[in-house]
Coordinates of C-alpha atoms and ligand atoms in Angstrom, one line a residue:
M1 CA 49.2 -8.9 1.2
Q2 CA 48.0 -11.6 -1.2
T3 CA 49.5 -12.0 -4.7
P4 CA 47.1 -10.1 -7.0
I5 CA 46.9 -12.8 -9.7
V6 CA 47.9 -16.4 -9.5
V7 CA 47.2 -18.8 -12.4
Q8 CA 48.0 -22.5 -11.9
E9 CA 47.9 -25.0 -14.7
V10 CA 44.7 -23.6 -16.3
H11 CA 43.2 -25.5 -19.2
K12 CA 40.2 -24.6 -21.4
N13 CA 38.8 -26.4 -24.4
F14 CA 36.0 -25.3 -26.7
G15 CA 35.1 -28.6 -28.3
E16 CA 38.2 -29.6 -30.3
V17 CA 39.8 -26.2 -29.9
K18 CA 42.4 -26.1 -27.1
A19 CA 42.0 -22.4 -26.2
L20 CA 44.3 -22.6 -23.1
R21 CA 46.8 -25.3 -22.3
D22 CA 48.5 -25.5 -18.9
I23 CA 48.8 -21.8 -18.2
S24 CA 50.6 -20.8 -15.1
F25 CA 51.9 -17.4 -14.0
T26 CA 51.6 -14.7 -11.3
V27 CA 51.2 -11.0 -11.4
N28 CA 52.6 -9.0 -8.4
E29 CA 51.4 -5.8 -6.7
G30 CA 52.2 -2.8 -8.8
E31 CA 53.3 -4.9 -11.7
L32 CA 52.4 -4.2 -15.3
F33 CA 52.2 -7.7 -16.9
G34 CA 51.7 -8.1 -20.6
L35 CA 50.1 -11.0 -22.4
I36 CA 51.3 -10.8 -25.9
G37 CA 50.0 -13.0 -28.7
P38 CA 48.3 -13.1 -32.1
D39 CA 44.5 -13.2 -32.7
G40 CA 43.0 -16.5 -31.4
A41 CA 46.0 -17.2 -29.1
G42 CA 43.7 -17.5 -26.0
K43 CA 44.1 -14.1 -24.4
S44 CA 40.4 -13.2 -24.1
T45 CA 39.6 -16.7 -22.8
L46 CA 42.1 -16.2 -20.0
F47 CA 40.7 -12.8 -19.1
R48 CA 37.2 -14.2 -19.0
I49 CA 38.3 -16.9 -16.6
L50 CA 40.1 -14.5 -14.3
T51 CA 37.2 -12.0 -14.3
T52 CA 34.9 -14.9 -13.3
L53 CA 32.8 -14.9 -16.5
L54 CA 34.0 -18.3 -17.7
L55 CA 34.9 -21.6 -15.9
A56 CA 38.2 -23.3 -16.7
D57 CA 38.1 -27.0 -17.4
K58 CA 41.1 -27.7 -15.1
G59 CA 43.5 -25.7 -12.9
K60 CA 43.1 -23.0 -10.3
A61 CA 43.3 -19.2 -10.4
T62 CA 43.1 -16.6 -7.6
V63 CA 42.7 -12.8 -7.6
N64 CA 44.0 -11.2 -4.4
G65 CA 43.8 -14.7 -2.8
L66 CA 40.2 -15.2 -3.8
D67 CA 39.2 -18.2 -5.9
V68 CA 37.8 -17.4 -9.3
V69 CA 35.1 -20.1 -8.9
K70 CA 34.1 -20.0 -5.2
D71 CA 34.7 -16.3 -4.5
Y72 CA 33.4 -14.9 -7.8
K73 CA 31.1 -12.3 -6.2
A74 CA 34.0 -10.9 -4.1
I75 CA 36.3 -10.8 -7.1
R76 CA 33.9 -8.8 -9.2
K77 CA 33.9 -6.0 -6.5
I78 CA 37.7 -5.6 -6.5
V79 CA 38.7 -5.9 -10.2
G80 CA 38.4 -3.5 -13.0
Y81 CA 37.9 -5.1 -16.4
M82 CA 38.1 -3.5 -19.8
P83 CA 37.0 -6.1 -22.3
G84 CA 38.2 -5.8 -25.9
R85 CA 34.8 -4.8 -27.2
F86 CA 31.4 -3.7 -26.0
S87 CA 32.4 -2.3 -22.7
L88 CA 30.6 1.0 -23.1
Y89 CA 26.9 1.8 -23.6
Q90 CA 27.1 3.6 -27.0
D91 CA 23.8 5.5 -26.6
L92 CA 24.6 6.8 -23.1
T93 CA 26.7 10.0 -22.8
V94 CA 30.2 10.0 -21.4
Q95 CA 28.9 11.2 -18.0
E96 CA 26.0 8.7 -18.0
N97 CA 28.4 5.8 -18.7
L98 CA 30.6 6.8 -15.8
D99 CA 27.7 7.3 -13.5
F100 CA 26.3 3.9 -14.5
F101 CA 29.5 2.0 -13.8
A102 CA 29.9 3.9 -10.5
T103 CA 26.3 3.1 -9.5
I104 CA 26.6 -0.7 -10.1
F105 CA 29.5 -0.7 -7.7
N106 CA 27.6 1.4 -5.2
T107 CA 29.9 4.3 -5.4
T108 CA 30.1 7.7 -7.2
V109 CA 32.5 9.3 -9.6
K110 CA 33.2 12.0 -6.9
E111 CA 34.1 9.4 -4.3
N112 CA 37.0 7.9 -6.3
Y113 CA 37.9 11.0 -8.3
G114 CA 41.5 10.9 -7.3
L115 CA 42.2 7.7 -9.3
I116 CA 40.5 8.8 -12.5
E117 CA 41.1 12.5 -12.4
E118 CA 44.0 12.5 -14.9
I119 CA 41.9 10.6 -17.5
Y120 CA 38.6 12.3 -16.6
V121 CA 39.9 15.8 -17.4
Q122 CA 40.7 14.7 -20.9
I123 CA 37.2 13.4 -21.6
A124 CA 35.3 16.0 -19.6
P125 CA 34.9 18.4 -22.5
F126 CA 32.9 15.6 -24.2
K127 CA 30.8 14.6 -21.2
D128 CA 27.5 15.2 -22.9
R129 CA 28.4 13.3 -26.1
P130 CA 27.1 9.8 -26.6
A131 CA 29.9 7.3 -26.2
G132 CA 29.2 5.9 -29.7
K133 CA 30.2 9.3 -31.2
L134 CA 33.6 9.5 -29.6
S135 CA 36.9 8.9 -31.4
G136 CA 38.7 5.6 -30.8
G137 CA 41.2 7.1 -28.4
M138 CA 38.5 8.9 -26.4
K139 CA 36.4 5.7 -26.2
Q140 CA 39.4 3.9 -24.8
K141 CA 40.0 6.6 -22.2
L142 CA 36.3 6.5 -21.1
A143 CA 36.4 2.7 -20.9
L144 CA 39.5 2.9 -18.7
C145 CA 37.7 5.5 -16.5
C146 CA 34.7 3.2 -16.2
A147 CA 36.9 0.2 -15.3
L148 CA 38.6 2.3 -12.6
V149 CA 35.6 4.1 -11.1
H150 CA 35.2 1.7 -8.2
K151 CA 38.9 1.9 -7.2
P152 CA 39.9 -1.7 -8.2
T153 CA 43.2 -3.2 -6.9
V154 CA 43.6 -5.4 -9.9
L155 CA 43.0 -4.3 -13.5
F156 CA 42.3 -6.5 -16.5
L157 CA 42.7 -4.8 -19.9
D158 CA 42.0 -7.0 -22.9
E159 CA 43.6 -5.4 -26.0
P160 CA 42.9 -1.9 -24.9
T161 CA 44.9 -0.3 -27.7
T162 CA 43.6 -2.3 -30.7
G163 CA 42.4 0.1 -33.4
V164 CA 43.6 3.2 -31.5
D165 CA 45.8 5.8 -33.1
P166 CA 49.6 5.9 -32.2
V167 CA 49.4 9.1 -30.1
S168 CA 46.5 7.8 -28.0
R169 CA 48.3 4.4 -27.6
K170 CA 51.3 6.2 -26.2
E171 CA 49.3 8.3 -23.8
F172 CA 47.4 5.2 -22.7
W173 CA 50.5 3.3 -21.8
E174 CA 51.8 6.3 -19.9
M175 CA 48.6 6.3 -17.9
L176 CA 49.1 2.6 -17.2
Q177 CA 52.6 3.3 -15.8
R178 CA 51.1 5.8 -13.4
L179 CA 48.4 3.4 -12.3
R180 CA 51.0 0.8 -11.7
Q181 CA 53.0 3.2 -9.5
K182 CA 49.9 3.6 -7.4
G183 CA 50.1 -0.2 -6.5
I184 CA 47.5 -1.5 -8.9
A185 CA 48.4 -4.9 -10.5
I186 CA 47.7 -4.7 -14.2
L187 CA 47.3 -7.6 -16.7
V188 CA 47.1 -6.2 -20.2
S189 CA 46.9 -8.0 -23.5
T190 CA 48.0 -6.8 -26.8
P191 CA 48.7 -8.1 -30.3
Y192 CA 51.2 -5.3 -30.8
M193 CA 54.7 -6.5 -30.0
D194 CA 56.1 -3.0 -29.8
E195 CA 54.0 -2.6 -26.6
A196 CA 55.7 -5.5 -25.0
I197 CA 58.8 -3.4 -24.0
L198 CA 56.5 -1.1 -22.0
C199 CA 55.6 -4.0 -19.6
G200 CA 57.6 -5.0 -16.5
R201 CA 57.2 -8.7 -17.5
V202 CA 55.6 -10.3 -20.5
A203 CA 54.1 -13.7 -21.3
L204 CA 54.1 -14.7 -25.0
I205 CA 51.0 -16.8 -25.8
Q206 CA 50.4 -18.8 -29.0
N207 CA 47.8 -21.4 -29.7
G208 CA 46.7 -21.5 -26.1
A209 CA 50.2 -22.1 -24.7
L210 CA 52.7 -19.8 -23.0
L211 CA 56.0 -19.8 -24.9
K212 CA 57.9 -17.6 -22.5
I213 CA 57.6 -15.4 -19.4
D214 CA 60.3 -12.9 -18.5
T215 CA 61.2 -9.2 -18.6
P216 CA 61.4 -7.8 -22.1
Q217 CA 65.1 -7.0 -21.5
Q218 CA 66.0 -10.6 -20.5
I219 CA 64.0 -12.0 -23.5
T220 CA 66.1 -9.9 -25.9
R221 CA 69.3 -10.7 -24.1
E222 CA 68.7 -14.4 -24.8
F223 CA 68.5 -14.0 -28.6
S224 CA 71.7 -15.9 -29.5
K225 CA 71.9 -15.8 -33.3
P226 CA 73.5 -13.1 -35.5
L227 CA 70.8 -11.0 -37.1
W228 CA 70.9 -8.7 -40.1
A229 CA 68.7 -5.9 -41.5
V230 CA 68.5 -6.2 -45.3
K231 CA 67.0 -4.1 -47.9
A232 CA 67.0 -3.4 -51.6
K233 CA 65.0 -1.4 -54.1
Q234 CA 62.7 -4.3 -55.0
M235 CA 61.7 -5.6 -51.6
Y236 CA 59.2 -8.2 -52.7
R237 CA 61.8 -9.8 -55.0
L238 CA 64.4 -9.7 -52.3
I239 CA 62.3 -11.5 -49.7
Q240 CA 61.5 -14.2 -52.3
D241 CA 65.2 -14.6 -53.1
L242 CA 66.3 -14.6 -49.4
R243 CA 63.7 -17.2 -48.5
S244 CA 64.8 -19.4 -51.4
F245 CA 68.4 -19.3 -50.3
E246 CA 69.3 -22.8 -48.9
D247 CA 71.0 -21.4 -45.7
T248 CA 68.4 -18.9 -44.7
D249 CA 67.1 -19.7 -41.3
S250 CA 64.4 -17.0 -41.0
C251 CA 63.5 -13.9 -43.1
Y252 CA 60.7 -11.6 -42.0
A253 CA 59.6 -8.1 -43.1
F254 CA 60.1 -5.5 -40.3
G255 CA 59.1 -2.0 -41.4
E256 CA 61.3 -0.9 -44.3
Y257 CA 63.8 -3.8 -43.8
L258 CA 63.9 -7.5 -43.8
H259 CA 65.3 -9.2 -40.7
L260 CA 67.4 -12.2 -41.6
T261 CA 69.1 -15.0 -39.7
L262 CA 71.3 -17.6 -41.4
K263 CA 71.6 -21.3 -40.5
H264 CA 75.4 -21.0 -39.8
G265 CA 75.4 -17.3 -38.9
E266 CA 78.4 -15.3 -40.1
A267 CA 79.9 -18.3 -41.9
D268 CA 77.1 -18.1 -44.5
V269 CA 77.5 -14.4 -45.4
D270 CA 79.9 -14.8 -48.2
K271 CA 77.8 -17.7 -49.7
L272 CA 74.7 -15.5 -49.5
R273 CA 76.4 -12.5 -51.2
A274 CA 77.6 -14.9 -54.0
Y275 CA 74.1 -16.2 -54.3
L276 CA 72.5 -12.7 -54.5
Q277 CA 75.2 -11.2 -56.8
P278 CA 73.8 -12.5 -60.2
K279 CA 70.3 -11.5 -59.2
G280 CA 71.3 -7.8 -59.5
H281 CA 69.5 -6.3 -56.6
E282 CA 69.8 -2.5 -56.8
Q283 CA 70.5 -0.4 -53.7
F284 CA 71.3 -3.5 -51.7
D285 CA 72.1 -3.0 -48.0
M286 CA 72.9 -5.6 -45.3
V287 CA 73.8 -4.5 -41.8
P288 CA 74.2 -6.5 -38.5
I289 CA 71.7 -5.5 -35.9
T290 CA 70.8 -6.3 -32.3
A291 CA 67.5 -8.3 -31.9
G292 CA 64.4 -6.5 -30.6
I293 CA 61.6 -8.1 -28.7
E294 CA 59.7 -8.8 -31.9
D295 CA 62.6 -10.8 -33.3
C296 CA 62.7 -12.9 -30.2
F297 CA 59.0 -13.6 -30.4
M298 CA 59.1 -14.5 -34.0
E299 CA 62.0 -16.9 -33.2
L300 CA 60.0 -18.5 -30.2
M301 CA 56.9 -18.9 -32.4
K302 CA 59.0 -20.5 -35.1
S303 CA 60.5 -23.0 -32.7
E304 CA 57.1 -23.8 -31.2
K305 CA 55.7 -24.5 -34.7
Q306 CA 58.6 -26.8 -35.5
Q307 CA 58.0 -29.0 -32.4
Ligands
ATP401 N1 32.9 -19.4 -27.0 C1 33.7 -20.0 -27.8 N2 33.3 -21.1 -28.5 C2 34.2 -21.8 -29.3 N3 35.4 -21.4 -29.5 C3 35.9 -20.3 -28.9 C4 35.0 -19.6 -28.0 N4 35.8 -18.5 -27.5 C5 37.0 -18.6 -28.0 N5 37.1 -19.7 -28.9 C6 38.3 -20.1 -29.6 O1 39.3 -20.2 -28.7 C7 40.5 -19.8 -29.2 C8 41.1 -18.6 -28.4 O2 40.2 -17.5 -28.5 P1 40.4 -16.1 -27.7 O3 39.3 -15.2 -28.1 O4 40.7 -16.4 -26.3 O5 41.8 -15.6 -28.4 P2 42.5 -14.1 -28.4 O6 43.9 -14.3 -28.2 O7 41.7 -13.3 -27.4 O8 42.2 -13.6 -29.8 P3 41.2 -12.5 -30.4 O9 41.9 -11.2 -30.2 O10 41.0 -12.9 -31.8 O11 39.9 -12.7 -29.5 C9 40.2 -19.3 -30.7 O12 40.5 -20.4 -31.5 C10 38.7 -19.1 -30.6 O13 38.2 -19.3 -31.9

């Protein structure tokens, strides 16, 4: 069995923009691999290269052992691709979209029903509705169905949950876990860091470069600094004060708290309290916490920027 996805030293420039710089990684059979990064990081460019829609400037990539340049026709038959936008025909009904995607792959919905059944039953009540009139979550399920209708062995999902409600996002990730268990290799991109922990391994991408590839558990284990969650009644004033403190290393807003690291860790806590005391913050609270994946990514991005 060939490794489903192999990417070796891939580079891509658009004029002055270095969209991808020296990208290398592999995705194994039955692996759910996440590509996590902000807008403009290079995620879609990489998807377009791997799905044979765009040529890299340098480097090599294979899908199931097939070369993305030489074997593009064969690759297109074995992969499922859900691009971030425009993957559905908005004027066609749900059923017509499915039949269309099945027909271009010379198959039928019935022939591969086993793979899509779980998703199909959820969209079946709307089968006569134009795709353009579906909710975001339903559109996403239909797009996944369309990407699976020819029974691909490798699935490329480019930001499938962007703009989708939290319940549909959760259901979608549960579906991906079940597809993975069926042996399908899945490369999925997302700008949402909370989705990173749902992947077997993740690659963090920023400005066209990979900052880290590992399991989410290992990434969080490697966070070495003491971290605190801090809050007060006036959060905006608090963040300004904390960022102005000379020994603050990082201070980011995370939900209802600020996450704080200090240059000398625990040794700076008394100095920080003395600095904040005259500022009179009401309902001040500061508790040590364990880093989550988002903290690790913020830290990696910060180190990359400083280099
Ligand atoms: N066809 C193109 N021509 C010129 N620049 C491009 C082109 N496609 C992408 N870029 C640039 O390459 C960089 C990477 O873009 P890409 O779309 O791959 O990022 P992304 O991580 O998918 O983010 P987004 O979610 O915003 O699409 C960006 O700076 C983008 O502006």
